[in-house]
PDB file of C-alpha atoms and ligand atoms in Angstrom:
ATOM      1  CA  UNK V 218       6.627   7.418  11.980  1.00 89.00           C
ATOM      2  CA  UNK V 219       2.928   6.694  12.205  1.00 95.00           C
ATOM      3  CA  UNK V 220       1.975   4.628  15.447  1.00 95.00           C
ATOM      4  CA  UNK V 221      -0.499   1.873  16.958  1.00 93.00           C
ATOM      5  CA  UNK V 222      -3.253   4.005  18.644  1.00 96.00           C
ATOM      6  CA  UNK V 223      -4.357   1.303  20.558  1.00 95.00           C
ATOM      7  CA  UNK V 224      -3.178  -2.469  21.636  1.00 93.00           C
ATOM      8  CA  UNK V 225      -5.300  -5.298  20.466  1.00 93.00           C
ATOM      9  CA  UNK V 226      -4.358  -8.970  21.945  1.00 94.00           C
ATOM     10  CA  UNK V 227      -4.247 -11.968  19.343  1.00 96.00           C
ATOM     11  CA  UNK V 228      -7.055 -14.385  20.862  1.00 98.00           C
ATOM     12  CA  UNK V 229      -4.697 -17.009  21.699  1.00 98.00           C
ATOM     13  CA  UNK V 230      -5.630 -20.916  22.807  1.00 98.00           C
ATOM     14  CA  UNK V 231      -3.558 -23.059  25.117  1.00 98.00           C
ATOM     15  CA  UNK V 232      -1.938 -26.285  23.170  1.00 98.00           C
ATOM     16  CA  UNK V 233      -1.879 -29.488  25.284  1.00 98.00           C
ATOM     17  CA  UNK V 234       1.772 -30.811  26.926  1.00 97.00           C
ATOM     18  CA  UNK V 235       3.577 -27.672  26.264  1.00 97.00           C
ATOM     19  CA  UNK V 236       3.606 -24.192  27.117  1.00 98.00           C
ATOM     20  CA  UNK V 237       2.752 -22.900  23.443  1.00 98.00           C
ATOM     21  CA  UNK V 238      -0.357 -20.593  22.770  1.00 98.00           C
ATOM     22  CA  UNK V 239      -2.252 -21.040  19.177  1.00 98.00           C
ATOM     23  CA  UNK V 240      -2.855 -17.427  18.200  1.00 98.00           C
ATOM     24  CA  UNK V 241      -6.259 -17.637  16.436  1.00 98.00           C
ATOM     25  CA  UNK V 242      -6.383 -15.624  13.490  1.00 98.00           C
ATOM     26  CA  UNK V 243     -10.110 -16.378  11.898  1.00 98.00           C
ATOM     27  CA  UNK V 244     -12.984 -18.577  13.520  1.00 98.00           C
ATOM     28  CA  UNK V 245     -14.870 -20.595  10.631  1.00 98.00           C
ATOM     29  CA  UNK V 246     -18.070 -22.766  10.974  1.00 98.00           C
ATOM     30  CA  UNK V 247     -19.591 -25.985   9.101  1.00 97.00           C
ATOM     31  CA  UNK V 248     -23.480 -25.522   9.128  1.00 94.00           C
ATOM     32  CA  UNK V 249     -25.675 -28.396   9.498  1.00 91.00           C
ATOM     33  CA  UNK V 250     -22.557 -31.058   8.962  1.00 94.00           C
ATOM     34  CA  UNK V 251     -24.527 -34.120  10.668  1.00 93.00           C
ATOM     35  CA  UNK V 252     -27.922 -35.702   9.124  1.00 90.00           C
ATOM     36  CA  UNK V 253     -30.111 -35.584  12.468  1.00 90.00           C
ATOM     37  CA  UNK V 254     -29.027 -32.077  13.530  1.00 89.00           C
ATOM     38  CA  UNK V 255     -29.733 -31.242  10.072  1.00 88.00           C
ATOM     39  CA  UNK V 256     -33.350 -32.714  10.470  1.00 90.00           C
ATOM     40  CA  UNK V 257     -33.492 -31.010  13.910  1.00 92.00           C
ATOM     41  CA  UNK V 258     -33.335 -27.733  12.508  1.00 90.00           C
ATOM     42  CA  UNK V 259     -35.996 -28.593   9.590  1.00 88.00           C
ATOM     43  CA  UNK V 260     -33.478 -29.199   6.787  1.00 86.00           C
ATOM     44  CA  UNK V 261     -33.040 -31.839   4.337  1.00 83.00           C
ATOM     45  CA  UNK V 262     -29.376 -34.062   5.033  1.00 83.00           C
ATOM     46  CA  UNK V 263     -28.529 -34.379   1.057  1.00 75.00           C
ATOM     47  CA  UNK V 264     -24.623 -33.554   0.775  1.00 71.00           C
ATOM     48  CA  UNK V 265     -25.477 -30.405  -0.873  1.00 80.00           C
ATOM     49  CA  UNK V 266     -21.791 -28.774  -0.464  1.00 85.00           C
ATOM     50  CA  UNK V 267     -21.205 -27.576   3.021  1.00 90.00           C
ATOM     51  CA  UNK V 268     -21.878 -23.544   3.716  1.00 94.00           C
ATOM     52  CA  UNK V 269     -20.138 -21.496   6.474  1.00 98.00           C
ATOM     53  CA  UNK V 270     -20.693 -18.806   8.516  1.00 98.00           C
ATOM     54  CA  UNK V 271     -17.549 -17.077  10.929  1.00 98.00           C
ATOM     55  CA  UNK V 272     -17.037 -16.034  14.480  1.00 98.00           C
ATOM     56  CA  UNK V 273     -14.720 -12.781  15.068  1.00 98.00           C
ATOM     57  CA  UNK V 274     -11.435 -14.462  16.500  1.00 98.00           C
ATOM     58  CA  UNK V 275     -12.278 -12.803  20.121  1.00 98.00           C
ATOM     59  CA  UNK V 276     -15.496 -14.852  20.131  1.00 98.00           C
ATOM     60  CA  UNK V 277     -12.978 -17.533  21.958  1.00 98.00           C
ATOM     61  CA  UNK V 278     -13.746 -18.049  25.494  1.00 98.00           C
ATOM     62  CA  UNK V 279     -10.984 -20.571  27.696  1.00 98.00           C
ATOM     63  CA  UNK V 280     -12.194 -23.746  29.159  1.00 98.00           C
ATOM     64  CA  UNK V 281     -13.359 -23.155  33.124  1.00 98.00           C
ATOM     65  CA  UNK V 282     -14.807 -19.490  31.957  1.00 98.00           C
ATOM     66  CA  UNK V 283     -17.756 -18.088  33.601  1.00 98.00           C
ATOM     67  CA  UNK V 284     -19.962 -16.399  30.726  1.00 98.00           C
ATOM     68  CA  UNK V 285     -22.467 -13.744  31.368  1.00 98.00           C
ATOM     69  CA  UNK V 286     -25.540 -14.530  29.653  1.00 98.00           C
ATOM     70  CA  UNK V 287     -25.527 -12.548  25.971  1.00 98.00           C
ATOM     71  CA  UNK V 288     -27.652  -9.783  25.391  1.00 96.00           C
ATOM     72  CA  UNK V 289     -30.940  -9.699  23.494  1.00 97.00           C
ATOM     73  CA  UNK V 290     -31.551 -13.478  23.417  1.00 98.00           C
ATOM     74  CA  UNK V 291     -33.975 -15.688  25.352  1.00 97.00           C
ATOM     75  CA  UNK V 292     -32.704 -18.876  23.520  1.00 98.00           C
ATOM     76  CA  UNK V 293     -28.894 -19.241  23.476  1.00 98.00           C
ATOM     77  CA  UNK V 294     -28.435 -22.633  22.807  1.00 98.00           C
ATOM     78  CA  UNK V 295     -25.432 -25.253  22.893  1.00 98.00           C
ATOM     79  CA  UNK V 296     -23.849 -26.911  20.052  1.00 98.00           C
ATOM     80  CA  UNK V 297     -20.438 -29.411  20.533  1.00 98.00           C
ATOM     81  CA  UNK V 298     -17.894 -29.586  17.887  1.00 98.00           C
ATOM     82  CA  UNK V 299     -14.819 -30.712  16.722  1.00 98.00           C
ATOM     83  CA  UNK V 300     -12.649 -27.851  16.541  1.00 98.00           C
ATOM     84  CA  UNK V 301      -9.838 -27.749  13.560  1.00 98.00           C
ATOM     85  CA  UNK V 302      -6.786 -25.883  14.274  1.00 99.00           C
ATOM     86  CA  UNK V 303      -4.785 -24.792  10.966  1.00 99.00           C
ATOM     87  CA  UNK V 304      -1.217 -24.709  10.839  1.00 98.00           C
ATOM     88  CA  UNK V 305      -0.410 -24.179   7.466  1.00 98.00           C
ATOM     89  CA  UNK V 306      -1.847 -22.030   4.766  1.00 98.00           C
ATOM     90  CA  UNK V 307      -3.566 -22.687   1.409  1.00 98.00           C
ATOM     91  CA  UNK V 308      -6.380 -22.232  -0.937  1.00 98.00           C
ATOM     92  CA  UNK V 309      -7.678 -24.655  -3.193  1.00 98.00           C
ATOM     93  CA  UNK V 310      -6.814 -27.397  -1.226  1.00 98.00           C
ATOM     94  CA  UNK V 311      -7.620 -30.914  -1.965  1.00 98.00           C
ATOM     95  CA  UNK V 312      -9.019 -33.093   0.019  1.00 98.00           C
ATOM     96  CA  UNK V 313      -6.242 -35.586  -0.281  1.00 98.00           C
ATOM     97  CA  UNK V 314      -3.681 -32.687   1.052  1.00 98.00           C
ATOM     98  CA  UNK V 315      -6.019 -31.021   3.499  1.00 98.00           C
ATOM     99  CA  UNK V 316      -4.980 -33.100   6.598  1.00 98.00           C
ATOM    100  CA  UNK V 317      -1.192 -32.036   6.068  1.00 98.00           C
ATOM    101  CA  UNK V 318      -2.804 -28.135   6.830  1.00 98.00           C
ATOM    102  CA  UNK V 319      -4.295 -29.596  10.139  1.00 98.00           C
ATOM    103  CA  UNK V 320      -2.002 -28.409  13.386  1.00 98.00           C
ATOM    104  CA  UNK V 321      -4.203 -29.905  15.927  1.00 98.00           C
ATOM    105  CA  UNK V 322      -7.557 -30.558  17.394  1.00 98.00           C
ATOM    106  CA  UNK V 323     -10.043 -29.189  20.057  1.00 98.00           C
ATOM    107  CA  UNK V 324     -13.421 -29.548  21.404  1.00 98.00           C
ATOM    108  CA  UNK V 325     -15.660 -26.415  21.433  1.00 98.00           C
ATOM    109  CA  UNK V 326     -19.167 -25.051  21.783  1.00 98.00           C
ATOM    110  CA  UNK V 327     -20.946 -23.080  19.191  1.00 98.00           C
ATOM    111  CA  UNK V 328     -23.104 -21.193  21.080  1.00 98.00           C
ATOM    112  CA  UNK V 329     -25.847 -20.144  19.241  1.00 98.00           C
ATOM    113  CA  UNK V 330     -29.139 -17.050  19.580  1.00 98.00           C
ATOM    114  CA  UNK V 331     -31.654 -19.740  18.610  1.00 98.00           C
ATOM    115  CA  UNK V 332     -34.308 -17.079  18.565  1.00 98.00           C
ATOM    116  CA  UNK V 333     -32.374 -14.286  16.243  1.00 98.00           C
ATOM    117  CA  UNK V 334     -31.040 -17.482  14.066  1.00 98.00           C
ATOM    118  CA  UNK V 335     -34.833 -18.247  13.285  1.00 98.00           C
ATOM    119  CA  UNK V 336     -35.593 -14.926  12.694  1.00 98.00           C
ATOM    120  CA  UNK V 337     -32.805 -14.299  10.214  1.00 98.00           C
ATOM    121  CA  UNK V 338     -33.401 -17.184   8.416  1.00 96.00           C
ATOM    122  CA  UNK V 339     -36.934 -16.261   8.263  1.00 97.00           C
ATOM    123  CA  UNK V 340     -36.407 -13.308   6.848  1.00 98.00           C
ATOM    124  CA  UNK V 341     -33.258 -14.248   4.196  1.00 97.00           C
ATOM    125  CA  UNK V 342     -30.449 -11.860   6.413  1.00 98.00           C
ATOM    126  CA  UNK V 343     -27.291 -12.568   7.985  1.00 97.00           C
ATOM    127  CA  UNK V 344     -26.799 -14.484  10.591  1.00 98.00           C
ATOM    128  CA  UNK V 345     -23.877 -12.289  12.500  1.00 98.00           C
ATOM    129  CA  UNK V 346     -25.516 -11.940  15.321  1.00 98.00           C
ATOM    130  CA  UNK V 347     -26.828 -14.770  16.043  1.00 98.00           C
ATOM    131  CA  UNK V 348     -23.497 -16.706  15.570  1.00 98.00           C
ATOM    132  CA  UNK V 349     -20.665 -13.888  15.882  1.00 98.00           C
ATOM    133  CA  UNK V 350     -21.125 -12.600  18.888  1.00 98.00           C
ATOM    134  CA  UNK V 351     -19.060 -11.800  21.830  1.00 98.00           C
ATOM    135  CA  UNK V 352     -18.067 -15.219  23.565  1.00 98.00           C
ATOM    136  CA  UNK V 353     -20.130 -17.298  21.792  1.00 98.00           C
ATOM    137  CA  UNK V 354     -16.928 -19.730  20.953  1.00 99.00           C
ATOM    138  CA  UNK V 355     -15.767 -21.521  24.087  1.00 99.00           C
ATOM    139  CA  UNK V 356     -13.102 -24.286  23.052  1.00 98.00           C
ATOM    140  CA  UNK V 357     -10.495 -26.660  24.888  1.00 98.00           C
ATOM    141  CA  UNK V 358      -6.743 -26.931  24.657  1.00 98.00           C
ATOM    142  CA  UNK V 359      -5.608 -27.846  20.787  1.00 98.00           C
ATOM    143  CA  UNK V 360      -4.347 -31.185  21.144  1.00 98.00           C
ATOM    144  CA  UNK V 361      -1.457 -31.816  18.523  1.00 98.00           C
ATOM    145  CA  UNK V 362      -2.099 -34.054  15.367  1.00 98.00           C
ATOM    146  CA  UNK V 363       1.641 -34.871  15.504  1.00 98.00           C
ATOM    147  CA  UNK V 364       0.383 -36.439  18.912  1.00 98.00           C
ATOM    148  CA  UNK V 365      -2.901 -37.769  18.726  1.00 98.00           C
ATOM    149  CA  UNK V 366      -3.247 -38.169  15.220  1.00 98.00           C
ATOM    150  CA  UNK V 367      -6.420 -37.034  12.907  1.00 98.00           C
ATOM    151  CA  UNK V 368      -9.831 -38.196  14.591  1.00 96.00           C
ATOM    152  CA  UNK V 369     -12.374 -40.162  12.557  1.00 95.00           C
ATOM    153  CA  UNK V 370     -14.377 -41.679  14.469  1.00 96.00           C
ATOM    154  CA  UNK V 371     -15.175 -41.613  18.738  1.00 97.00           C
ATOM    155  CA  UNK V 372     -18.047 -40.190  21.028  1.00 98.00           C
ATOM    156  CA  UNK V 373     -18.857 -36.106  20.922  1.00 98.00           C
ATOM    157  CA  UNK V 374     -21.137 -35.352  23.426  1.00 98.00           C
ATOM    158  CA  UNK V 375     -22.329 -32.392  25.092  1.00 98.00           C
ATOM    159  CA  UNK V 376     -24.198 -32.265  29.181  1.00 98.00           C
ATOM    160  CA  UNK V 377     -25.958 -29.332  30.577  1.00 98.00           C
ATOM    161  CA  UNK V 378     -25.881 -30.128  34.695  1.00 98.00           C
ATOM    162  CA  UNK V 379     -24.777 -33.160  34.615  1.00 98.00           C
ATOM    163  CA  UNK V 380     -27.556 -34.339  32.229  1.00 98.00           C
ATOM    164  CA  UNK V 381     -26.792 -35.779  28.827  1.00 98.00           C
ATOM    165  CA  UNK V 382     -27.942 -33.634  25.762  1.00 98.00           C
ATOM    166  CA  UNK V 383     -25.533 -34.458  22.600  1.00 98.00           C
ATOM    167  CA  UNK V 384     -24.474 -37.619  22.393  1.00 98.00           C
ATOM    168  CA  UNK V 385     -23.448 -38.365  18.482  1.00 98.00           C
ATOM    169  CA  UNK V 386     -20.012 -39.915  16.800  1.00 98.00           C
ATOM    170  CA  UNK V 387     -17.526 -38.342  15.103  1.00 97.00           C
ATOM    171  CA  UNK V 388     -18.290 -40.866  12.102  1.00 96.00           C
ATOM    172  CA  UNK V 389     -21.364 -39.375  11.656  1.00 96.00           C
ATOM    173  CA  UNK V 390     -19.984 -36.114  10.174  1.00 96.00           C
ATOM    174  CA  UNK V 391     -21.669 -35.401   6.309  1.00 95.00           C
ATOM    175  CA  UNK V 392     -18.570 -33.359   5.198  1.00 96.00           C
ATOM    176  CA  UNK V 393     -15.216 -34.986   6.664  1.00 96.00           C
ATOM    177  CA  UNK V 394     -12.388 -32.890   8.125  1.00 98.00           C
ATOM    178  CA  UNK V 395     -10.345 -33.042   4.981  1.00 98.00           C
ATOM    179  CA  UNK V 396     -13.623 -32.387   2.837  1.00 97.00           C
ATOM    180  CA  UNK V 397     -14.873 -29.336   4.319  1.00 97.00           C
ATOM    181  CA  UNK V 398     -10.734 -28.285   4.867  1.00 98.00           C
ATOM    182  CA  UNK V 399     -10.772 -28.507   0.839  1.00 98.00           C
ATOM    183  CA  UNK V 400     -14.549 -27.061   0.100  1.00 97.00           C
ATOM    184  CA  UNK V 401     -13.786 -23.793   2.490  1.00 98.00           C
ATOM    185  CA  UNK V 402     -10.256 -22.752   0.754  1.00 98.00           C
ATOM    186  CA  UNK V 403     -12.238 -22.951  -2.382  1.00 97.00           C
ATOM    187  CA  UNK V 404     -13.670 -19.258  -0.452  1.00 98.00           C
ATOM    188  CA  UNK V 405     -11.200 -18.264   1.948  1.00 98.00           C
ATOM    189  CA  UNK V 406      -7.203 -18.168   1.603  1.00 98.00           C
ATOM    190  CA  UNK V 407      -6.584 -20.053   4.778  1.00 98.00           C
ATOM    191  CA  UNK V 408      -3.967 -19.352   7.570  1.00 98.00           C
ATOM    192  CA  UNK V 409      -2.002 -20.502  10.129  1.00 98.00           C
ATOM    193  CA  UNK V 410      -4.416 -19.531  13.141  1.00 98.00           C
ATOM    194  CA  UNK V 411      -7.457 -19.992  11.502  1.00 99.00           C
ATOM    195  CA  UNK V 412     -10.222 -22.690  13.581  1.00 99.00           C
ATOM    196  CA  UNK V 413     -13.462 -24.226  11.910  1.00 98.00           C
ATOM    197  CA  UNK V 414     -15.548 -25.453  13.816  1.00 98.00           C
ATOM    198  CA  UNK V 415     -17.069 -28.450  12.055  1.00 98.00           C
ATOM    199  CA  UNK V 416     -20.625 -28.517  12.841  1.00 98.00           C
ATOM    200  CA  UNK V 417     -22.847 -30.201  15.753  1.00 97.00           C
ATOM    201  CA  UNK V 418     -24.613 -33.666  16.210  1.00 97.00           C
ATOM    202  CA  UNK V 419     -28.542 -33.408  17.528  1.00 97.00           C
ATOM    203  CA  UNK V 420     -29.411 -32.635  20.472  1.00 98.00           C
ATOM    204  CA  UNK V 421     -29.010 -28.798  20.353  1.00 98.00           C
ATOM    205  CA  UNK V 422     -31.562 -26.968  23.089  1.00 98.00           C
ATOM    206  CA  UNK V 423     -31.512 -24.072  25.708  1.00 98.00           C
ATOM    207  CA  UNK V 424     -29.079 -23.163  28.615  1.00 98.00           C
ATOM    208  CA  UNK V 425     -30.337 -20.502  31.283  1.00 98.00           C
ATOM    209  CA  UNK V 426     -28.464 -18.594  33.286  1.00 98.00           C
ATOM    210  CA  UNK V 427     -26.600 -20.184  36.469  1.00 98.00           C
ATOM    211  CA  UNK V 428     -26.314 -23.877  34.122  1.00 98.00           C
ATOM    212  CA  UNK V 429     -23.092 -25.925  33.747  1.00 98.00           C
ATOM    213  CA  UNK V 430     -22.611 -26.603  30.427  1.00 98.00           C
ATOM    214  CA  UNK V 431     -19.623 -29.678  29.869  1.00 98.00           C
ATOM    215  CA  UNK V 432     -18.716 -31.439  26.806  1.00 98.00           C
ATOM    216  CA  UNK V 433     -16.225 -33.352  24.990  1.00 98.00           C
ATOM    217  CA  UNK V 434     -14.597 -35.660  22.550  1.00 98.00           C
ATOM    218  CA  UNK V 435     -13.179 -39.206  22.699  1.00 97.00           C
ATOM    219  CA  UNK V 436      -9.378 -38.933  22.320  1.00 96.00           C
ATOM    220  CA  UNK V 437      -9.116 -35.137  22.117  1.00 98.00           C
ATOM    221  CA  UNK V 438     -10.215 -32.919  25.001  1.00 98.00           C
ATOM    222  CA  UNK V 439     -13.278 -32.028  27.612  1.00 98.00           C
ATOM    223  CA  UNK V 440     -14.864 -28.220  27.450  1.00 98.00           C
ATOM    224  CA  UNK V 441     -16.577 -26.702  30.332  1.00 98.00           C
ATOM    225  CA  UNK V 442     -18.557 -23.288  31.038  1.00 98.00           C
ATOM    226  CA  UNK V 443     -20.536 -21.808  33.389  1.00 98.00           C
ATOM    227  CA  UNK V 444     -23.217 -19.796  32.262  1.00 98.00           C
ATOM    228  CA  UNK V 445     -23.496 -16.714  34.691  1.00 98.00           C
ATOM    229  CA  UNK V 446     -26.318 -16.460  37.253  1.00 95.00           C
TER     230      UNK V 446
HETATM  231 MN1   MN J 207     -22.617 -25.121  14.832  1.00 64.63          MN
END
């Protein structure tokens, strides 16, 4: 009889108006999914098919957390994004089925090492730790599709201390939810658990220690952190 040496806990994220947790099973990402973020970061918008990095599934952090600041940065930066909760399995997906594979919604934060994302991409390596680290993926409740539907269009914003930083539109995306559904289960076997996060509007800059960082979407949920002092 061989046995568990140790006890790992799913991740798990709260689902609005019941009692249900969504255990999270893989944490995708959409890079560069809306044309003036894209510009931001010095790229060129043209619908070249989306690309994707991943978060480890413990990179989830609950709304209301207090997170210490991460190590070796000095430019962790904010990014607000509509968060796709999968409920049902599948690769090579079409876009016309994707939305049936969609449990539910959420608003999260990619938080981001700026400075070791610009030196990766510099120098042509992976970008793991500057986007896979350890609670760099705060994210609201999952609000049910069965109850609110599939978002196109409405406000996604993002404040650091009250101040207004992100303020873009859902209709803005590049790569809709049910395109960028399809494109990534043309790589990855999706499954029940599994988030993307779908990429951020402009706006993206620095949080320092002690900041409150809030931010949300129209007709799904509000997100909001504290970074530690
Ligand atoms: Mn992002």
């Amino acid at each position: 009889m061989s046995r568990l040496l140790f006890e790992t806990k799913t991740p798990t994220v709260p689902v609005a108006g019941s009692t249900d947790l969504f255990p999270v099973h893989r944490i995708y990402c959409v890079g560069q999914n809306y044309a003036a973020h894209a510009r931001e970061m010095g790229s060129d918008p043209d619908r070249a098919p989306p690309f994707y990095f991943s978060k480890p599934a413990d990179a989830i952090v609950q709304n209301g957390a207090r997170i210490p600041f991460p190590l070796h940065t000095s430019e962790l930066h904010h990014e607000i994004e509509l968060v796709v909760a999968i409920g049902k399995g599948g690769c090579e997906i079409s876009a016309i089925d994707a939305l049936s594979h969609v449990y539910g919604y959420a608003a999260g934060i990619d938080l981001t090492r700026r400075d070791l994302q610009a030196q990766a991409k510099k120098a042509g390596k992976p970008w793991d730790t500057s986007k896979g680290f350890d609670r760099s993926a705060p994210i609201s409740r999952i609000h049910r599709a069965a109850d609110i539907g599939h978002p196109e269009k409405g406000r996604i914003w993002l404040a650091v201390n009250g101040k207004i930083r992100q303020d873009g539109k859902l209709e803005e995306l590049i790569w809709t939810v049910p395109e960028a559904v399809a494109e990534l289960s043309m790589y990855f076997e999706l499954r029940p658990g599994d988030l993307l996060f779908t990429g951020t509007p402009s706006g993206v800059g620095p949080v320092q220690r002690g900041d409150r960082i809030a931010g949300g979407i129209d007709g799904i949920d509000e997100i909001a952190v504290e970074i530690a002092a």
